[in-house]
Coordinates of C-alpha atoms in Angstrom, one line a residue:
M1 CA 163.3 -10.7 247.3
T2 CA 160.1 -10.0 245.2
P3 CA 159.0 -6.5 244.3
A4 CA 156.2 -6.8 246.8
E5 CA 158.6 -7.7 249.6
L6 CA 160.8 -4.8 248.6
S7 CA 157.8 -2.5 248.7
L8 CA 157.0 -3.6 252.3
A9 CA 160.7 -3.0 253.3
L10 CA 160.6 0.4 251.8
R11 CA 157.3 1.2 253.8
A12 CA 159.1 0.0 256.9
A13 CA 162.0 2.3 256.3
L14 CA 159.7 5.2 255.8
V15 CA 157.8 4.4 259.1
R16 CA 161.1 4.2 261.0
A17 CA 162.3 7.5 259.5
V18 CA 159.1 9.1 260.8
D19 CA 159.4 7.4 264.3
D20 CA 163.0 8.4 264.5
G21 CA 162.0 12.1 263.8
A22 CA 164.2 12.2 260.7
V23 CA 161.1 13.1 258.6
D24 CA 157.9 14.9 259.6
L25 CA 155.3 13.1 257.5
D26 CA 151.8 12.1 258.0
L27 CA 151.9 8.4 257.4
T28 CA 148.2 8.3 256.4
A29 CA 149.3 10.0 253.3
L30 CA 151.3 7.0 252.2
P31 CA 149.7 5.3 249.2
A32 CA 148.5 1.7 249.6
E33 CA 151.4 0.3 247.6
L34 CA 154.9 1.9 247.3
H35 CA 155.8 1.2 243.7
V36 CA 159.3 0.1 242.7
E37 CA 160.3 -0.4 239.1
R38 CA 163.3 -1.6 237.1
P39 CA 165.6 1.3 236.2
R40 CA 166.3 1.9 232.5
Q41 CA 170.0 1.6 233.0
R42 CA 171.3 -1.5 234.7
E43 CA 174.2 0.3 236.4
H44 CA 171.5 2.2 238.5
G45 CA 170.7 -1.0 240.5
D46 CA 168.0 -3.6 240.5
W47 CA 165.1 -1.3 241.5
A48 CA 164.2 2.4 241.7
T49 CA 161.5 4.4 243.3
N50 CA 160.5 8.1 243.3
I51 CA 158.4 7.8 246.5
A52 CA 160.3 10.6 248.1
M53 CA 159.3 13.0 245.4
Q54 CA 155.7 11.8 245.7
L55 CA 155.6 12.7 249.4
A56 CA 157.8 15.8 249.4
K57 CA 155.1 18.3 248.7
K58 CA 152.7 17.1 251.4
A59 CA 155.6 16.9 253.9
G60 CA 156.8 20.4 252.9
V61 CA 160.4 19.3 252.7
A62 CA 162.9 18.7 249.9
P63 CA 162.5 15.2 248.4
R64 CA 166.2 14.5 248.7
L65 CA 165.9 15.0 252.5
I66 CA 163.2 12.2 252.7
A67 CA 165.2 10.0 250.3
E68 CA 168.3 10.2 252.4
A69 CA 166.5 9.4 255.6
V70 CA 164.8 6.3 253.9
A71 CA 168.1 5.2 252.4
V72 CA 169.9 5.1 255.7
R73 CA 167.2 2.7 257.1
L74 CA 166.6 0.7 253.9
R75 CA 170.3 -0.2 253.9
E76 CA 169.7 -2.1 257.2
T77 CA 167.2 -4.4 255.4
P78 CA 168.5 -8.0 255.0
G79 CA 169.0 -8.7 251.3
V80 CA 169.6 -5.0 250.3
A81 CA 173.2 -4.6 249.2
S82 CA 173.1 -0.8 248.6
V83 CA 170.8 2.2 248.3
D84 CA 171.9 5.3 246.4
V85 CA 170.1 8.7 246.3
A86 CA 170.2 10.2 242.9
G87 CA 169.1 13.5 241.4
P88 CA 166.4 15.3 243.2
G89 CA 165.5 12.3 245.3
F90 CA 165.3 9.0 243.4
L91 CA 166.3 5.9 245.4
N92 CA 168.3 3.3 243.4
I93 CA 168.3 -0.1 245.2
T94 CA 170.6 -3.0 244.6
L95 CA 169.9 -6.4 246.1
D96 CA 172.6 -8.9 247.1
T97 CA 172.8 -11.9 244.7
A98 CA 171.1 -14.3 247.1
A99 CA 168.1 -11.9 247.8
A100 CA 167.6 -11.3 244.1
G101 CA 167.8 -15.0 243.3
E102 CA 165.2 -15.9 246.0
L103 CA 162.5 -14.6 243.5
V104 CA 163.1 -17.9 241.6
R105 CA 161.8 -19.9 244.5
S106 CA 158.8 -17.6 244.9
I107 CA 157.8 -18.1 241.3
V108 CA 158.2 -21.8 241.2
E109 CA 156.2 -22.2 244.4
A110 CA 153.5 -19.8 243.3
G111 CA 153.1 -21.6 239.9
P112 CA 150.1 -20.4 237.9
A113 CA 149.3 -17.8 240.6
Y114 CA 152.5 -15.8 240.1
G115 CA 151.8 -12.4 238.8
R116 CA 148.2 -12.3 239.9
T117 CA 147.2 -9.4 242.1
Q118 CA 144.2 -8.2 244.1
E119 CA 144.4 -4.6 242.6
L120 CA 140.9 -4.8 241.2
A121 CA 139.4 -7.1 243.8
G122 CA 135.8 -6.4 244.4
E123 CA 135.1 -4.9 241.0
R124 CA 132.4 -6.4 238.9
V125 CA 133.1 -5.8 235.3
N126 CA 130.9 -6.4 232.3
L127 CA 133.0 -6.6 229.2
E128 CA 131.2 -6.6 225.9
F129 CA 133.0 -7.4 222.8
V130 CA 132.7 -8.8 219.2
S131 CA 128.9 -8.5 219.2
A132 CA 128.9 -9.0 215.4
N133 CA 125.5 -8.9 213.7
P134 CA 124.2 -12.5 213.0
T135 CA 124.1 -11.6 209.3
G136 CA 127.4 -13.2 208.3
P137 CA 130.7 -14.7 209.5
I138 CA 132.9 -12.7 211.8
H139 CA 135.2 -10.5 209.7
I140 CA 138.7 -9.6 210.6
G141 CA 137.8 -6.5 212.6
G142 CA 135.6 -8.7 214.8
V143 CA 138.3 -11.2 215.1
R144 CA 140.7 -8.6 216.5
W145 CA 138.1 -7.8 219.2
A146 CA 137.7 -11.5 219.9
A147 CA 141.5 -11.9 220.6
V148 CA 141.9 -8.5 222.3
G149 CA 138.6 -8.8 224.3
D150 CA 139.2 -12.2 225.6
S151 CA 142.8 -11.4 226.5
L152 CA 141.6 -8.3 228.4
A153 CA 139.1 -10.3 230.3
R154 CA 141.8 -12.7 231.4
V155 CA 144.1 -9.8 232.4
L156 CA 141.4 -8.1 234.4
Q157 CA 140.7 -11.4 236.2
A158 CA 144.4 -11.9 236.9
A159 CA 144.2 -8.4 238.6
G160 CA 141.4 -9.6 240.9
A161 CA 138.2 -8.4 239.0
E162 CA 135.1 -10.4 238.5
V163 CA 134.5 -10.3 234.8
T164 CA 131.5 -11.3 232.8
R165 CA 132.1 -11.7 229.1
E166 CA 129.0 -10.5 227.2
Y167 CA 127.9 -10.7 223.6
Y168 CA 125.2 -8.4 222.3
F169 CA 123.1 -10.3 220.0
N170 CA 121.6 -7.9 217.4
D171 CA 118.5 -9.7 216.4
H172 CA 116.4 -6.6 215.9
G173 CA 116.3 -4.0 213.2
A174 CA 116.8 -3.3 209.5
Q175 CA 120.0 -5.4 209.1
I176 CA 118.1 -8.5 210.1
D177 CA 115.3 -7.8 207.6
R178 CA 117.8 -7.4 204.8
F179 CA 119.4 -10.7 205.9
A180 CA 116.1 -12.5 205.7
R181 CA 115.2 -11.1 202.3
S182 CA 118.7 -12.1 201.0
L183 CA 118.2 -15.7 202.3
L184 CA 114.7 -15.9 200.8
A185 CA 115.9 -14.6 197.4
R186 CA 118.8 -17.1 197.2
A187 CA 116.5 -19.9 198.2
R188 CA 114.3 -19.0 195.3
G189 CA 117.2 -18.9 192.9
E190 CA 117.0 -15.1 192.7
E191 CA 119.7 -12.4 193.1
A192 CA 119.9 -10.9 196.5
P193 CA 118.3 -7.5 197.0
E194 CA 120.6 -4.5 196.1
D195 CA 120.9 -3.6 199.9
G196 CA 121.2 -7.3 200.9
Y197 CA 124.0 -9.7 201.7
G198 CA 126.1 -11.8 199.3
G199 CA 128.6 -14.6 199.4
A200 CA 128.4 -18.4 199.4
Y201 CA 127.3 -18.6 203.0
I202 CA 124.0 -17.0 202.1
E203 CA 123.2 -19.9 199.7
E204 CA 124.4 -22.4 202.3
I205 CA 122.2 -21.0 205.1
A206 CA 119.2 -20.6 202.9
G207 CA 119.5 -24.2 201.9
A208 CA 119.8 -25.3 205.6
V209 CA 116.7 -23.3 206.5
V210 CA 114.6 -25.0 203.7
A211 CA 115.9 -28.5 204.7
G212 CA 115.3 -27.8 208.4
E213 CA 111.7 -26.7 207.8
L214 CA 110.9 -29.6 205.6
A215 CA 112.5 -32.1 208.1
E216 CA 110.2 -30.7 210.8
G217 CA 107.2 -31.4 208.6
R218 CA 106.5 -27.7 208.0
P219 CA 105.7 -26.3 204.6
D220 CA 108.4 -25.3 202.2
P221 CA 109.2 -21.7 203.4
R222 CA 109.8 -20.7 199.7
T223 CA 106.2 -21.1 198.9
L224 CA 104.7 -19.2 201.9
P225 CA 103.2 -15.7 201.5
E226 CA 105.9 -13.2 201.4
A227 CA 105.6 -11.9 205.0
E228 CA 105.5 -15.5 206.4
A229 CA 108.4 -16.6 204.1
Q230 CA 110.5 -13.7 205.3
E231 CA 109.8 -14.5 208.9
A232 CA 110.7 -18.2 208.4
F233 CA 114.1 -17.2 206.8
R234 CA 114.6 -14.5 209.5
A235 CA 114.1 -16.9 212.4
G236 CA 115.8 -19.9 210.8
G237 CA 118.7 -17.9 209.3
V238 CA 119.6 -15.9 212.3
D239 CA 119.5 -19.0 214.5
R240 CA 121.9 -20.9 212.1
M241 CA 124.2 -17.9 211.6
F242 CA 124.5 -17.3 215.2
S243 CA 125.2 -20.9 216.0
E244 CA 128.0 -20.7 213.4
I245 CA 129.5 -17.6 215.0
K246 CA 129.4 -19.1 218.4
A247 CA 131.1 -22.3 217.2
S248 CA 133.7 -20.3 215.3
L249 CA 134.5 -18.3 218.5
H250 CA 134.7 -21.4 220.6
E251 CA 137.2 -22.9 218.2
F252 CA 139.2 -19.6 218.6
G253 CA 139.2 -20.0 222.4
V254 CA 136.5 -17.4 223.1
D255 CA 133.4 -18.1 225.0
F256 CA 130.9 -15.7 226.5
D257 CA 129.1 -15.9 229.9
V258 CA 126.1 -14.0 228.6
Y259 CA 124.5 -13.7 225.1
F260 CA 122.1 -10.8 225.4
H261 CA 119.4 -10.5 222.8
E262 CA 118.5 -7.0 221.6
D263 CA 114.9 -8.1 221.0
A264 CA 114.6 -8.7 224.8
L265 CA 115.0 -5.0 225.4
H266 CA 111.9 -4.1 223.4
E267 CA 109.8 -7.1 224.5
S268 CA 110.5 -6.7 228.2
G269 CA 109.7 -3.0 228.5
A270 CA 113.3 -2.2 229.4
V271 CA 113.2 0.7 227.0
E272 CA 110.2 2.2 228.7
R273 CA 111.8 1.7 232.1
A274 CA 114.9 3.5 231.0
V275 CA 112.9 6.5 229.6
T276 CA 110.9 6.7 232.9
R277 CA 114.1 6.7 235.0
L278 CA 115.6 9.6 232.8
R279 CA 112.2 11.4 233.0
D280 CA 112.2 11.2 236.8
L281 CA 115.7 12.6 236.7
G282 CA 114.6 15.6 234.8
H283 CA 116.5 14.9 231.5
I284 CA 113.7 14.1 229.2
F285 CA 111.7 16.6 227.1
E286 CA 109.1 16.6 224.3
A287 CA 109.4 18.4 221.0
D288 CA 108.1 18.1 217.5
G289 CA 106.0 15.1 218.6
A290 CA 109.1 13.2 219.7
T291 CA 110.6 12.3 223.0
W292 CA 114.2 13.7 223.5
L293 CA 117.1 13.1 225.9
R294 CA 118.9 16.4 226.8
T295 CA 122.4 15.0 226.3
T296 CA 123.8 18.6 225.6
D297 CA 123.7 19.0 229.4
F298 CA 126.4 16.4 229.6
G299 CA 128.7 17.4 226.8
D300 CA 127.1 15.9 223.7
D301 CA 127.1 18.0 220.5
K302 CA 123.2 17.8 220.3
D303 CA 120.3 16.4 222.1
R304 CA 119.1 12.9 221.0
V305 CA 115.7 11.6 220.0
I306 CA 114.7 8.5 222.0
I307 CA 111.1 8.0 220.8
K308 CA 110.4 9.2 217.3
S309 CA 107.3 11.1 216.3
D310 CA 105.8 7.9 214.8
G311 CA 106.2 6.2 218.2
E312 CA 109.0 3.9 217.1
A313 CA 112.1 3.7 219.5
A314 CA 115.2 5.3 218.0
Y315 CA 118.5 3.3 218.1
I316 CA 119.8 5.1 221.1
A317 CA 116.7 3.9 223.1
G318 CA 118.1 0.4 223.0
D319 CA 121.5 1.7 224.3
L320 CA 119.8 3.4 227.2
A321 CA 117.9 0.3 228.2
Y322 CA 120.9 -2.0 227.8
Y323 CA 123.3 0.2 229.9
L324 CA 120.7 0.5 232.6
D325 CA 120.2 -3.2 232.6
K326 CA 123.8 -3.8 233.0
R327 CA 124.1 -1.5 236.0
E328 CA 121.0 -3.1 237.5
R329 CA 122.6 -6.5 237.2
G330 CA 125.3 -5.1 239.7
F331 CA 128.2 -4.3 237.4
D332 CA 130.5 -1.5 238.8
R333 CA 132.1 -1.1 235.4
V334 CA 130.7 -1.5 231.9
I335 CA 133.3 -1.8 229.2
I336 CA 132.2 -1.8 225.6
M337 CA 134.7 -2.5 222.7
L338 CA 133.6 -0.9 219.4
G339 CA 135.0 -0.8 215.9
A340 CA 136.7 2.2 214.3
D341 CA 133.5 3.3 212.6
H342 CA 131.9 4.0 216.0
H343 CA 134.3 6.8 217.2
G344 CA 131.5 9.3 216.8
Y345 CA 129.4 7.3 219.2
I346 CA 131.4 8.0 222.3
G347 CA 130.0 11.4 223.1
R348 CA 126.4 10.4 223.2
M349 CA 127.2 7.2 225.2
M350 CA 129.2 9.2 227.8
A351 CA 126.3 11.7 228.1
M352 CA 123.8 8.9 228.5
C353 CA 126.0 7.5 231.4
A354 CA 126.1 10.9 233.0
A355 CA 122.4 11.4 232.6
F356 CA 121.8 8.3 234.7
G357 CA 123.9 9.8 237.4
D358 CA 127.0 7.7 236.7
V359 CA 130.6 8.7 236.0
P360 CA 131.8 8.6 232.5
G361 CA 135.1 6.8 232.1
V362 CA 134.5 5.0 235.4
N363 CA 131.1 3.3 235.3
L364 CA 131.3 3.3 231.5
E365 CA 134.4 2.8 229.3
I366 CA 134.4 2.6 225.5
L367 CA 137.4 1.2 223.8
I368 CA 137.7 1.8 220.0
G369 CA 139.6 -0.7 217.8
Q370 CA 141.3 0.3 214.5
L371 CA 141.4 -1.6 211.3
V372 CA 143.4 -4.7 210.5
N373 CA 145.2 -5.2 207.2
L374 CA 146.2 -8.7 206.2
L375 CA 149.2 -9.1 203.9
K376 CA 150.0 -12.2 202.0
D377 CA 152.9 -12.3 199.4
G378 CA 153.3 -8.7 200.1
K379 CA 149.8 -7.8 199.0
P380 CA 146.6 -6.9 200.8
L381 CA 144.3 -10.0 201.3
R382 CA 140.7 -8.9 201.1
M383 CA 138.6 -11.7 199.7
S384 CA 137.0 -14.7 201.6
K385 CA 136.4 -18.1 200.1
R386 CA 133.0 -18.1 201.8
A387 CA 131.9 -14.6 202.6
G388 CA 133.0 -13.3 199.2
T389 CA 133.9 -9.6 200.3
V390 CA 135.8 -9.8 203.6
V391 CA 138.3 -12.0 205.3
T392 CA 136.7 -14.1 208.1
L393 CA 137.8 -15.6 211.3
E394 CA 137.8 -19.0 209.7
D395 CA 140.0 -17.8 206.8
L396 CA 142.6 -16.4 209.2
V397 CA 142.7 -19.6 211.3
E398 CA 143.1 -21.7 208.3
L399 CA 146.0 -19.6 207.0
V400 CA 148.0 -19.4 210.3
G401 CA 146.4 -21.3 213.1
V402 CA 144.7 -20.2 216.3
D403 CA 147.8 -19.4 218.4
A404 CA 149.4 -17.3 215.7
A405 CA 146.2 -15.5 215.0
R406 CA 145.4 -14.6 218.6
Y407 CA 148.9 -13.6 219.4
S408 CA 149.4 -11.4 216.4
L409 CA 146.0 -9.7 216.9
A410 CA 146.6 -9.1 220.7
R411 CA 150.3 -8.0 220.6
S412 CA 149.6 -4.4 219.3
S413 CA 147.6 -1.5 220.9
A414 CA 144.0 -2.0 219.7
D415 CA 143.7 1.8 219.1
S416 CA 146.2 1.7 216.3
S417 CA 145.9 0.2 212.8
L418 CA 147.5 -3.2 212.4
D419 CA 149.3 -4.8 209.4
I420 CA 149.7 -8.6 209.7
D421 CA 152.1 -10.4 207.5
L422 CA 150.6 -13.8 207.1
D423 CA 153.7 -15.3 205.5
L424 CA 155.8 -14.3 208.6
L425 CA 153.3 -15.9 211.0
T426 CA 153.9 -19.3 209.3
R427 CA 157.7 -19.2 209.6
A428 CA 159.6 -21.0 212.3
T429 CA 162.0 -18.1 212.8
N430 CA 162.8 -15.6 215.5
E431 CA 161.2 -12.9 213.3
N432 CA 157.9 -14.5 214.0
P433 CA 157.0 -13.2 217.5
V434 CA 154.6 -16.0 218.5
F435 CA 157.2 -18.6 217.4
Y436 CA 159.9 -16.7 219.3
V437 CA 158.0 -16.8 222.6
Q438 CA 156.6 -20.3 222.2
Y439 CA 160.0 -21.6 221.3
A440 CA 161.4 -20.2 224.5
H441 CA 158.8 -22.1 226.5
A442 CA 159.5 -25.3 224.6
R443 CA 163.3 -24.8 225.2
T444 CA 162.7 -24.5 229.0
A445 CA 160.7 -27.7 228.8
N446 CA 163.4 -29.4 226.9
V447 CA 166.1 -28.3 229.5
A448 CA 163.9 -29.7 232.2
R449 CA 163.4 -33.0 230.5
N450 CA 167.1 -33.4 229.9
A451 CA 167.9 -32.3 233.5
A452 CA 165.7 -35.1 234.8
D453 CA 167.5 -37.6 232.7
A454 CA 170.8 -36.4 233.9
G455 CA 169.7 -36.6 237.6
V456 CA 169.6 -32.8 238.2
R457 CA 166.7 -32.3 240.6
R458 CA 165.5 -29.0 242.2
E459 CA 164.7 -30.6 245.5
D460 CA 168.3 -31.6 246.1
G461 CA 169.6 -28.0 246.4
F462 CA 169.1 -24.4 245.8
D463 CA 171.7 -21.6 246.4
P464 CA 170.4 -18.3 244.9
S465 CA 173.8 -16.6 245.5
L466 CA 175.1 -18.8 242.7
L467 CA 172.9 -16.8 240.2
D468 CA 175.7 -14.2 239.9
H469 CA 176.2 -13.9 236.1
E470 CA 175.0 -10.7 234.4
S471 CA 172.7 -12.7 232.1
E472 CA 171.1 -14.1 235.3
A473 CA 170.6 -10.7 236.7
V474 CA 168.9 -9.6 233.5
L475 CA 166.7 -12.6 233.5
L476 CA 165.8 -12.3 237.1
G477 CA 164.9 -8.6 236.5
A478 CA 162.5 -9.6 233.6
L479 CA 160.9 -12.3 235.8
S480 CA 160.3 -9.8 238.6
D481 CA 158.7 -7.4 236.2
Y482 CA 155.8 -9.7 235.3
P483 CA 153.4 -8.8 238.2
R484 CA 153.8 -5.0 237.4
V485 CA 153.1 -5.7 233.7
I486 CA 149.9 -7.5 234.5
A487 CA 148.7 -4.8 236.9
Q488 CA 149.5 -2.1 234.3
A489 CA 147.8 -4.0 231.5
A490 CA 144.7 -4.3 233.5
R491 CA 144.7 -0.8 234.7
L492 CA 145.2 0.7 231.2
R493 CA 143.0 -2.0 229.4
E494 CA 146.1 -2.8 227.2
P495 CA 146.7 -6.6 227.0
H496 CA 149.3 -6.0 224.3
R497 CA 151.6 -5.2 227.1
V498 CA 151.6 -8.8 228.1
A499 CA 152.7 -9.9 224.6
R500 CA 155.5 -7.4 224.4
Y501 CA 156.7 -8.4 227.9
L502 CA 156.8 -12.1 226.9
E503 CA 159.0 -11.2 223.9
T504 CA 161.4 -9.3 226.2
L505 CA 161.5 -12.3 228.7
A506 CA 162.0 -14.8 225.8
G507 CA 165.0 -12.7 224.6
S508 CA 166.5 -12.6 228.1
Y509 CA 166.1 -16.3 228.4
H510 CA 167.7 -17.1 225.1
K511 CA 170.7 -14.9 225.9
W512 CA 171.1 -16.6 229.3
Y513 CA 171.0 -20.0 227.6
D514 CA 173.4 -18.9 225.0
Q515 CA 175.8 -17.9 227.8
K516 CA 176.3 -21.6 228.5
R517 CA 175.1 -21.2 232.1
R518 CA 174.7 -24.9 232.1
V519 CA 171.9 -26.8 233.8
L520 CA 173.3 -30.1 232.7
P521 CA 176.7 -31.5 233.8
V522 CA 179.2 -32.1 231.0
G523 CA 180.9 -35.4 230.6
D524 CA 182.0 -36.8 234.0
E525 CA 181.2 -33.5 235.8
V526 CA 179.4 -34.1 239.1
V527 CA 176.0 -32.5 239.6
T528 CA 176.3 -29.5 241.9
D529 CA 174.1 -26.8 243.4
A530 CA 175.0 -24.6 240.6
H531 CA 173.2 -27.0 238.2
R532 CA 170.3 -27.4 240.5
T533 CA 169.9 -23.6 241.0
R534 CA 170.0 -22.9 237.4
L535 CA 167.3 -25.5 236.8
W536 CA 165.2 -23.4 239.3
L537 CA 165.8 -20.4 237.2
N538 CA 164.9 -22.3 234.0
D539 CA 161.7 -23.6 235.5
A540 CA 160.7 -20.2 236.9
T541 CA 161.1 -18.8 233.4
R542 CA 159.0 -21.6 232.0
Q543 CA 156.3 -20.8 234.6
V544 CA 156.1 -17.1 233.8
L545 CA 156.1 -17.8 229.9
A546 CA 153.2 -20.3 230.4
N547 CA 151.3 -17.8 232.6
G548 CA 151.7 -15.0 230.2
L549 CA 150.8 -17.0 227.2
G550 CA 147.7 -18.2 229.1
L551 CA 146.5 -14.6 229.6
L552 CA 146.7 -14.2 225.8
G553 CA 144.8 -17.5 225.2
V554 CA 147.8 -18.9 223.4
G555 CA 149.3 -22.3 223.9
A556 CA 152.6 -22.9 225.7
P557 CA 154.0 -26.0 223.8
D558 CA 156.6 -28.3 225.5
R559 CA 157.9 -29.3 222.1
M560 CA 158.3 -27.5 218.8

């Protein structure tokens, strides 16, 4: 029996209690899904629910009365061994062995679909992450967002949402001008401007721009008048840098559906349209020769200038236009992932959302990621071979590989600082979390191969009542928890929950394996349904490990 099936049985028991007159309850008050969860203590049963306490206030009766009425009827459900009422009205449910074991068949038959839900079906989500300026390689903070953002997109999709991954391409503004001047200086053999960019990559790209211009039969950009030279290095440099960024992300397993150019907001008139919309809504005023948005009406600490007194658009003007553009493209939810230095940005963005008539925290969500510290030989690693001042995506992948990099960055809550021990991630030991989980998957694959060689085949028999060992109950419990973990990770925007779950599942599998619940016959032993049923359990574990690793963008190797 799966958690979903038990939830339906629980609902049926409630309906019968009402129909029998044991409980006076408005059935329209029932939530869409009656949640069951694993109790913290194994002796409390396989599943628990507090639904009686949730309904008691509306029913105007003691929760224990509802719980006892439901328990009587739930005990009649095939596959339910016992139902106990605990405390003020908790229901502790124990399944019989065969009913619990049937989960294995459900997982194997569902395959990659196991764990996926329709909880967010119908929601169109625009998820913007990374969005590093095209002025240098992606540094470690951006790499964290690449791993977390892509994993979150996969988790949201597993919960039924339609997700568009979007990269905001900052090709407008002062940082691009500094980048162009830095390239031009290096191309001429000069030092970069004091406020410019350094590192070996600047020299590489500057050389590539010169070579590209000459190959196209155009003049050497170094010899052009200053304004023309800067424009040549701006256009050529940004194009080459962004191509490198996209290639690096692709190698990291991260691709975007939309690359949105900041310049397009200013060239298309989107800023003017956004200002007009807000003016029509009554939130714009003029003062000191500038155009302002009255964000203090929506909780901001001060009103914001949109168009400066010199006629230039302020930075927030682009934000207004970009948010409105996303909503006009039909997205119900706009999720933006920003670095730790953008925390002060939240108030004005939420005020902007409210000014457009939307709901902050619903139509617009902002996730803030904290810093990442890399440790090697016990010391902080801060320098890049190519970027000079920061560790880049390429540096991290070179040191530990894509799988270890992605897993380690995604396994902790993004709103907390993260220390990564690079030496640990290269070890083939249980202390290395990605190895621990991947090894569990490889072990299940090895068991399946050996079973095939020994003539143990799933299709020849399955008796879930034979999964009667304590280690099997624990493993079944872990497997049954996977859909709940996915739904919670999607709802809370916390893909790290998937990684931590996989580590628990891997631990349960290793303990089961170590209990010598053999899939393979020993010596002259005849193959029995016990062997075949344990193979079902082994293969169900393999499937869930693969599904979970896939949500993190991490490989599920068959051999290690």
